[in-house]
Amino acid sequence: GAVVSQHPSRVICKSGTSVKIECRSLDFQATTMFWYRQFPKQSLMLMATSNEGSKATYEQGVEKDKFLINHASLTLSTLTVTSAHPEDSSFYICSARMTEFNSPLHFGNGTRLTVT
Amino acid sequence: ELKVEQNPLFLSMQEGKNYTIYCNYSTTSDRLYWYRQDPGKSLESLFVLLSNGAVKQEGRLMASLDTKARLSTLHITAAVHDLSATYFCAVDMYQGAQKLVFGQGTRLTINP
């Protein structure tokens, strides 16, 4: 089945530094990938839609300059958390959908970000 | 704005019992998904429901969709401990682009 690989699975960084998270579709091409954020014991909140070869579409309230998204190829999207602060600590999950109509979203394993 | 609401949010039940999780959504959509999440893990796709009246079953779980009522149910039959997890429903919507909106999740605990 379709596999989405996310890396790293866990990262700890200091305040003010930047962290890059990679999301790869391993056995299919994904023109669109989605980045979600999940706080402990809460639901998933869509941050942005990553479009291959064009700018990402951000949800209301998500700072595009803080969460930089690049979708340079049909199998890779990256999320960079710039100048991270402790409040950015969260579980970030990427997902991708195969091109077949009505296929479900396949999720990466998530990245646990802790900013100290 | 699409809202997806699950009920209940927390459910503790005994092994062997049956129960149902409900998922209501606020605008028209005919694509609904159920996912399972174990603690510290990502989401696992359980069911894809694509039309009114769709019913799918996998083991002790059965999901259904009523698009007219904007309601989906996830029914658990003769629960076992391994089914303890958080279950999310999610609805496809198109708002400039296609995206998935999640319910709050139902944390299910099954006690021996």
PDB file of N, CA and C in Angstrom, chain B residues 37-97:
ATOM      1  N   GLN B  37      -5.799   6.220  15.958  1.00  0.00           N
ATOM      2  CA  GLN B  37      -4.499   6.708  16.403  1.00  0.00           C
ATOM      3  C   GLN B  37      -4.170   6.094  17.751  1.00  0.00           C
ATOM      4  N   ASP B  38      -3.044   5.419  17.828  1.00  0.00           N
ATOM      5  CA  ASP B  38      -2.531   4.916  19.096  1.00  0.00           C
ATOM      6  C   ASP B  38      -1.639   5.986  19.719  1.00  0.00           C
ATOM      7  N   PRO B  39      -1.471   5.975  21.025  1.00  0.00           N
ATOM      8  CA  PRO B  39      -0.688   7.017  21.707  1.00  0.00           C
ATOM      9  C   PRO B  39       0.706   7.170  21.120  1.00  0.00           C
ATOM     10  N   GLY B  40       1.074   8.400  20.799  1.00  0.00           N
ATOM     11  CA  GLY B  40       2.397   8.674  20.268  1.00  0.00           C
ATOM     12  C   GLY B  40       2.605   8.275  18.830  1.00  0.00           C
ATOM     13  N   LYS B  41       1.561   7.784  18.201  1.00  0.00           N
ATOM     14  CA  LYS B  41       1.679   7.302  16.825  1.00  0.00           C
ATOM     15  C   LYS B  41       0.895   8.193  15.870  1.00  0.00           C
ATOM     16  N   SER B  42       1.086   7.913  14.599  1.00  0.00           N
ATOM     17  CA  SER B  42       0.353   8.640  13.569  1.00  0.00           C
ATOM     18  C   SER B  42      -1.004   7.967  13.327  1.00  0.00           C
ATOM     19  N   LEU B  43      -1.651   8.327  12.255  1.00  0.00           N
ATOM     20  CA  LEU B  43      -3.004   7.847  11.986  1.00  0.00           C
ATOM     21  C   LEU B  43      -2.995   6.654  11.039  1.00  0.00           C
ATOM     22  N   GLU B  44      -3.876   5.727  11.329  1.00  0.00           N
ATOM     23  CA  GLU B  44      -4.069   4.549  10.484  1.00  0.00           C
ATOM     24  C   GLU B  44      -5.454   4.620   9.870  1.00  0.00           C
ATOM     25  N   SER B  45      -5.533   4.486   8.561  1.00  0.00           N
ATOM     26  CA  SER B  45      -6.822   4.539   7.884  1.00  0.00           C
ATOM     27  C   SER B  45      -7.631   3.283   8.178  1.00  0.00           C
ATOM     28  N   LEU B  46      -8.878   3.477   8.595  1.00  0.00           N
ATOM     29  CA  LEU B  46      -9.767   2.351   8.870  1.00  0.00           C
ATOM     30  C   LEU B  46     -10.797   2.168   7.755  1.00  0.00           C
ATOM     31  N   PHE B  47     -11.547   3.225   7.479  1.00  0.00           N
ATOM     32  CA  PHE B  47     -12.628   3.116   6.506  1.00  0.00           C
ATOM     33  C   PHE B  47     -12.693   4.362   5.633  1.00  0.00           C
ATOM     34  N   VAL B  48     -13.094   4.144   4.396  1.00  0.00           N
ATOM     35  CA  VAL B  48     -13.409   5.230   3.478  1.00  0.00           C
ATOM     36  C   VAL B  48     -14.861   5.039   3.061  1.00  0.00           C
ATOM     37  N   LEU B  49     -15.697   6.013   3.335  1.00  0.00           N
ATOM     38  CA  LEU B  49     -17.124   5.932   3.027  1.00  0.00           C
ATOM     39  C   LEU B  49     -17.436   6.974   1.968  1.00  0.00           C
ATOM     40  N   LEU B  50     -17.932   6.540   0.834  1.00  0.00           N
ATOM     41  CA  LEU B  50     -18.001   7.418  -0.327  1.00  0.00           C
ATOM     42  C   LEU B  50     -19.405   7.739  -0.809  1.00  0.00           C
ATOM     43  N   SER B  51     -20.410   7.167  -0.210  1.00  0.00           N
ATOM     44  CA  SER B  51     -21.744   7.452  -0.720  1.00  0.00           C
ATOM     45  C   SER B  51     -22.773   7.262   0.383  1.00  0.00           C
ATOM     46  N   ASN B  52     -23.937   7.831   0.153  1.00  0.00           N
ATOM     47  CA  ASN B  52     -25.004   7.692   1.128  1.00  0.00           C
ATOM     48  C   ASN B  52     -25.377   6.220   1.291  1.00  0.00           C
ATOM     49  N   GLY B  53     -25.486   5.798   2.533  1.00  0.00           N
ATOM     50  CA  GLY B  53     -25.850   4.414   2.786  1.00  0.00           C
ATOM     51  C   GLY B  53     -24.672   3.460   2.812  1.00  0.00           C
ATOM     52  N   ALA B  54     -23.474   3.983   2.590  1.00  0.00           N
ATOM     53  CA  ALA B  54     -22.298   3.101   2.583  1.00  0.00           C
ATOM     54  C   ALA B  54     -22.107   2.475   3.963  1.00  0.00           C
ATOM     55  N   VAL B  55     -21.810   1.197   3.938  1.00  0.00           N
ATOM     56  CA  VAL B  55     -21.513   0.461   5.165  1.00  0.00           C
ATOM     57  C   VAL B  55     -20.281  -0.391   4.904  1.00  0.00           C
ATOM     58  N   LYS B  56     -19.325  -0.288   5.816  1.00  0.00           N
ATOM     59  CA  LYS B  56     -18.124  -1.113   5.677  1.00  0.00           C
ATOM     60  C   LYS B  56     -17.804  -1.759   7.017  1.00  0.00           C
ATOM     61  N   GLN B  57     -17.286  -2.969   6.945  1.00  0.00           N
ATOM     62  CA  GLN B  57     -16.964  -3.697   8.168  1.00  0.00           C
ATOM     63  C   GLN B  57     -15.582  -4.296   8.066  1.00  0.00           C
ATOM     64  N   GLU B  58     -14.883  -4.229   9.199  1.00  0.00           N
ATOM     65  CA  GLU B  58     -13.571  -4.845   9.293  1.00  0.00           C
ATOM     66  C   GLU B  58     -13.439  -5.385  10.707  1.00  0.00           C
ATOM     67  N   GLY B  59     -13.505  -6.696  10.823  1.00  0.00           N
ATOM     68  CA  GLY B  59     -13.417  -7.291  12.153  1.00  0.00           C
ATOM     69  C   GLY B  59     -14.572  -6.844  13.036  1.00  0.00           C
ATOM     70  N   ARG B  60     -14.258  -6.309  14.181  1.00  0.00           N
ATOM     71  CA  ARG B  60     -15.276  -5.879  15.149  1.00  0.00           C
ATOM     72  C   ARG B  60     -15.764  -4.457  14.914  1.00  0.00           C
ATOM     73  N   LEU B  61     -15.271  -3.804  13.901  1.00  0.00           N
ATOM     74  CA  LEU B  61     -15.646  -2.426  13.606  1.00  0.00           C
ATOM     75  C   LEU B  61     -16.505  -2.371  12.353  1.00  0.00           C
ATOM     76  N   MET B  62     -17.544  -1.545  12.433  1.00  0.00           N
ATOM     77  CA  MET B  62     -18.397  -1.320  11.278  1.00  0.00           C
ATOM     78  C   MET B  62     -18.714   0.159  11.191  1.00  0.00           C
ATOM     79  N   ALA B  63     -18.559   0.730  10.015  1.00  0.00           N
ATOM     80  CA  ALA B  63     -18.818   2.151   9.812  1.00  0.00           C
ATOM     81  C   ALA B  63     -19.919   2.330   8.789  1.00  0.00           C
ATOM     82  N   SER B  64     -20.719   3.380   8.990  1.00  0.00           N
ATOM     83  CA  SER B  64     -21.794   3.677   8.057  1.00  0.00           C
ATOM     84  C   SER B  64     -21.858   5.170   7.825  1.00  0.00           C
ATOM     85  N   LEU B  65     -22.528   5.529   6.724  1.00  0.00           N
ATOM     86  CA  LEU B  65     -22.632   6.945   6.365  1.00  0.00           C
ATOM     87  C   LEU B  65     -24.037   7.255   5.896  1.00  0.00           C
ATOM     88  N   ASP B  66     -24.617   8.305   6.468  1.00  0.00           N
ATOM     89  CA  ASP B  66     -25.902   8.835   6.046  1.00  0.00           C
ATOM     90  C   ASP B  66     -25.660  10.288   5.651  1.00  0.00           C
ATOM     91  N   THR B  67     -25.531  10.536   4.360  1.00  0.00           N
ATOM     92  CA  THR B  67     -25.186  11.890   3.912  1.00  0.00           C
ATOM     93  C   THR B  67     -26.350  12.861   4.085  1.00  0.00           C
ATOM     94  N   LYS B  68     -27.569  12.336   4.080  1.00  0.00           N
ATOM     95  CA  LYS B  68     -28.719  13.234   4.255  1.00  0.00           C
ATOM     96  C   LYS B  68     -28.767  13.764   5.672  1.00  0.00           C
ATOM     97  N   ALA B  69     -28.471  12.904   6.628  1.00  0.00           N
ATOM     98  CA  ALA B  69     -28.427  13.319   8.026  1.00  0.00           C
ATOM     99  C   ALA B  69     -27.075  13.902   8.395  1.00  0.00           C
ATOM    100  N   ARG B  70     -26.114  13.827   7.481  1.00  0.00           N
ATOM    101  CA  ARG B  70     -24.741  14.286   7.751  1.00  0.00           C
ATOM    102  C   ARG B  70     -24.215  13.601   9.004  1.00  0.00           C
ATOM    103  N   LEU B  71     -24.320  12.291   8.993  1.00  0.00           N
ATOM    104  CA  LEU B  71     -23.977  11.506  10.166  1.00  0.00           C
ATOM    105  C   LEU B  71     -23.263  10.231   9.741  1.00  0.00           C
ATOM    106  N   SER B  72     -22.200   9.933  10.447  1.00  0.00           N
ATOM    107  CA  SER B  72     -21.539   8.648  10.284  1.00  0.00           C
ATOM    108  C   SER B  72     -21.419   7.992  11.650  1.00  0.00           C
ATOM    109  N   THR B  73     -21.460   6.683  11.664  1.00  0.00           N
ATOM    110  CA  THR B  73     -21.302   5.962  12.917  1.00  0.00           C
ATOM    111  C   THR B  73     -20.188   4.937  12.787  1.00  0.00           C
ATOM    112  N   LEU B  74     -19.521   4.724  13.902  1.00  0.00           N
ATOM    113  CA  LEU B  74     -18.520   3.659  13.988  1.00  0.00           C
ATOM    114  C   LEU B  74     -18.974   2.744  15.118  1.00  0.00           C
ATOM    115  N   HIS B  75     -19.366   1.539  14.761  1.00  0.00           N
ATOM    116  CA  HIS B  75     -19.920   0.618  15.745  1.00  0.00           C
ATOM    117  C   HIS B  75     -18.874  -0.426  16.114  1.00  0.00           C
ATOM    118  N   ILE B  76     -18.775  -0.645  17.410  1.00  0.00           N
ATOM    119  CA  ILE B  76     -17.819  -1.625  17.932  1.00  0.00           C
ATOM    120  C   ILE B  76     -18.611  -2.802  18.498  1.00  0.00           C
ATOM    121  N   THR B  77     -18.302  -3.963  18.031  1.00  0.00           N
ATOM    122  CA  THR B  77     -19.009  -5.163  18.478  1.00  0.00           C
ATOM    123  C   THR B  77     -18.100  -6.028  19.323  1.00  0.00           C
ATOM    124  N   ALA B  78     -18.596  -6.414  20.492  1.00  0.00           N
ATOM    125  CA  ALA B  78     -17.844  -7.315  21.382  1.00  0.00           C
ATOM    126  C   ALA B  78     -16.409  -6.833  21.538  1.00  0.00           C
ATOM    127  N   ALA B  79     -16.288  -5.650  22.115  1.00  0.00           N
ATOM    128  CA  ALA B  79     -14.994  -4.974  22.192  1.00  0.00           C
ATOM    129  C   ALA B  79     -13.921  -5.842  22.860  1.00  0.00           C
ATOM    130  N   VAL B  80     -12.707  -5.669  22.366  1.00  0.00           N
ATOM    131  CA  VAL B  80     -11.537  -6.295  22.974  1.00  0.00           C
ATOM    132  C   VAL B  80     -10.512  -5.216  23.287  1.00  0.00           C
ATOM    133  N   HIS B  81      -9.615  -5.525  24.206  1.00  0.00           N
ATOM    134  CA  HIS B  81      -8.670  -4.527  24.695  1.00  0.00           C
ATOM    135  C   HIS B  81      -7.842  -3.890  23.577  1.00  0.00           C
ATOM    136  N   ASP B  82      -7.516  -4.664  22.553  1.00  0.00           N
ATOM    137  CA  ASP B  82      -6.679  -4.163  21.465  1.00  0.00           C
ATOM    138  C   ASP B  82      -7.322  -3.019  20.689  1.00  0.00           C
ATOM    139  N   LEU B  83      -8.597  -2.836  20.860  1.00  0.00           N
ATOM    140  CA  LEU B  83      -9.271  -1.736  20.167  1.00  0.00           C
ATOM    141  C   LEU B  83      -9.143  -0.408  20.904  1.00  0.00           C
ATOM    142  N   SER B  84      -8.529  -0.421  22.068  1.00  0.00           N
ATOM    143  CA  SER B  84      -8.305   0.829  22.792  1.00  0.00           C
ATOM    144  C   SER B  84      -7.420   1.750  21.963  1.00  0.00           C
ATOM    145  N   ALA B  85      -7.901   2.949  21.692  1.00  0.00           N
ATOM    146  CA  ALA B  85      -7.184   3.915  20.844  1.00  0.00           C
ATOM    147  C   ALA B  85      -8.042   5.170  20.772  1.00  0.00           C
ATOM    148  N   THR B  86      -7.564   6.147  20.039  1.00  0.00           N
ATOM    149  CA  THR B  86      -8.391   7.312  19.725  1.00  0.00           C
ATOM    150  C   THR B  86      -8.856   7.192  18.278  1.00  0.00           C
ATOM    151  N   TYR B  87     -10.137   7.390  18.074  1.00  0.00           N
ATOM    152  CA  TYR B  87     -10.725   7.249  16.743  1.00  0.00           C
ATOM    153  C   TYR B  87     -11.170   8.627  16.239  1.00  0.00           C
ATOM    154  N   PHE B  88     -10.761   8.929  15.027  1.00  0.00           N
ATOM    155  CA  PHE B  88     -11.128  10.199  14.403  1.00  0.00           C
ATOM    156  C   PHE B  88     -11.975   9.948  13.160  1.00  0.00           C
ATOM    157  N   CYS B  89     -13.008  10.749  13.010  1.00  0.00           N
ATOM    158  CA  CYS B  89     -13.650  10.824  11.713  1.00  0.00           C
ATOM    159  C   CYS B  89     -13.139  12.086  11.029  1.00  0.00           C
ATOM    160  N   ALA B  90     -13.179  12.084   9.724  1.00  0.00           N
ATOM    161  CA  ALA B  90     -12.713  13.238   8.961  1.00  0.00           C
ATOM    162  C   ALA B  90     -13.544  13.347   7.699  1.00  0.00           C
ATOM    163  N   VAL B  91     -13.840  14.578   7.325  1.00  0.00           N
ATOM    164  CA  VAL B  91     -14.714  14.834   6.191  1.00  0.00           C
ATOM    165  C   VAL B  91     -13.966  15.623   5.136  1.00  0.00           C
ATOM    166  N   ASP B  92     -14.117  15.182   3.917  1.00  0.00           N
ATOM    167  CA  ASP B  92     -13.526  15.896   2.789  1.00  0.00           C
ATOM    168  C   ASP B  92     -14.357  17.129   2.472  1.00  0.00           C
ATOM    169  N   MET B  93     -13.690  18.230   2.238  1.00  0.00           N
ATOM    170  CA  MET B  93     -14.403  19.410   1.799  1.00  0.00           C
ATOM    171  C   MET B  93     -13.593  20.097   0.723  1.00  0.00           C
ATOM    172  N   TYR B  94     -14.267  20.886  -0.068  1.00  0.00           N
ATOM    173  CA  TYR B  94     -13.565  21.659  -1.092  1.00  0.00           C
ATOM    174  C   TYR B  94     -13.809  23.127  -0.794  1.00  0.00           C
ATOM    175  N   GLN B  95     -12.735  23.812  -0.467  1.00  0.00           N
ATOM    176  CA  GLN B  95     -12.828  25.245  -0.164  1.00  0.00           C
ATOM    177  C   GLN B  95     -11.625  25.899  -0.808  1.00  0.00           C
ATOM    178  N   GLY B  96     -11.702  26.070  -2.116  1.00  0.00           N
ATOM    179  CA  GLY B  96     -10.544  26.564  -2.845  1.00  0.00           C
ATOM    180  C   GLY B  96      -9.589  25.437  -3.174  1.00  0.00           C
ATOM    181  N   ALA B  97      -9.519  24.477  -2.311  1.00  0.00           N
ATOM    182  CA  ALA B  97      -8.712  23.273  -2.520  1.00  0.00           C
ATOM    183  C   ALA B  97      -9.337  22.180  -1.677  1.00  0.00           C
TER     184      ALA B  97
END
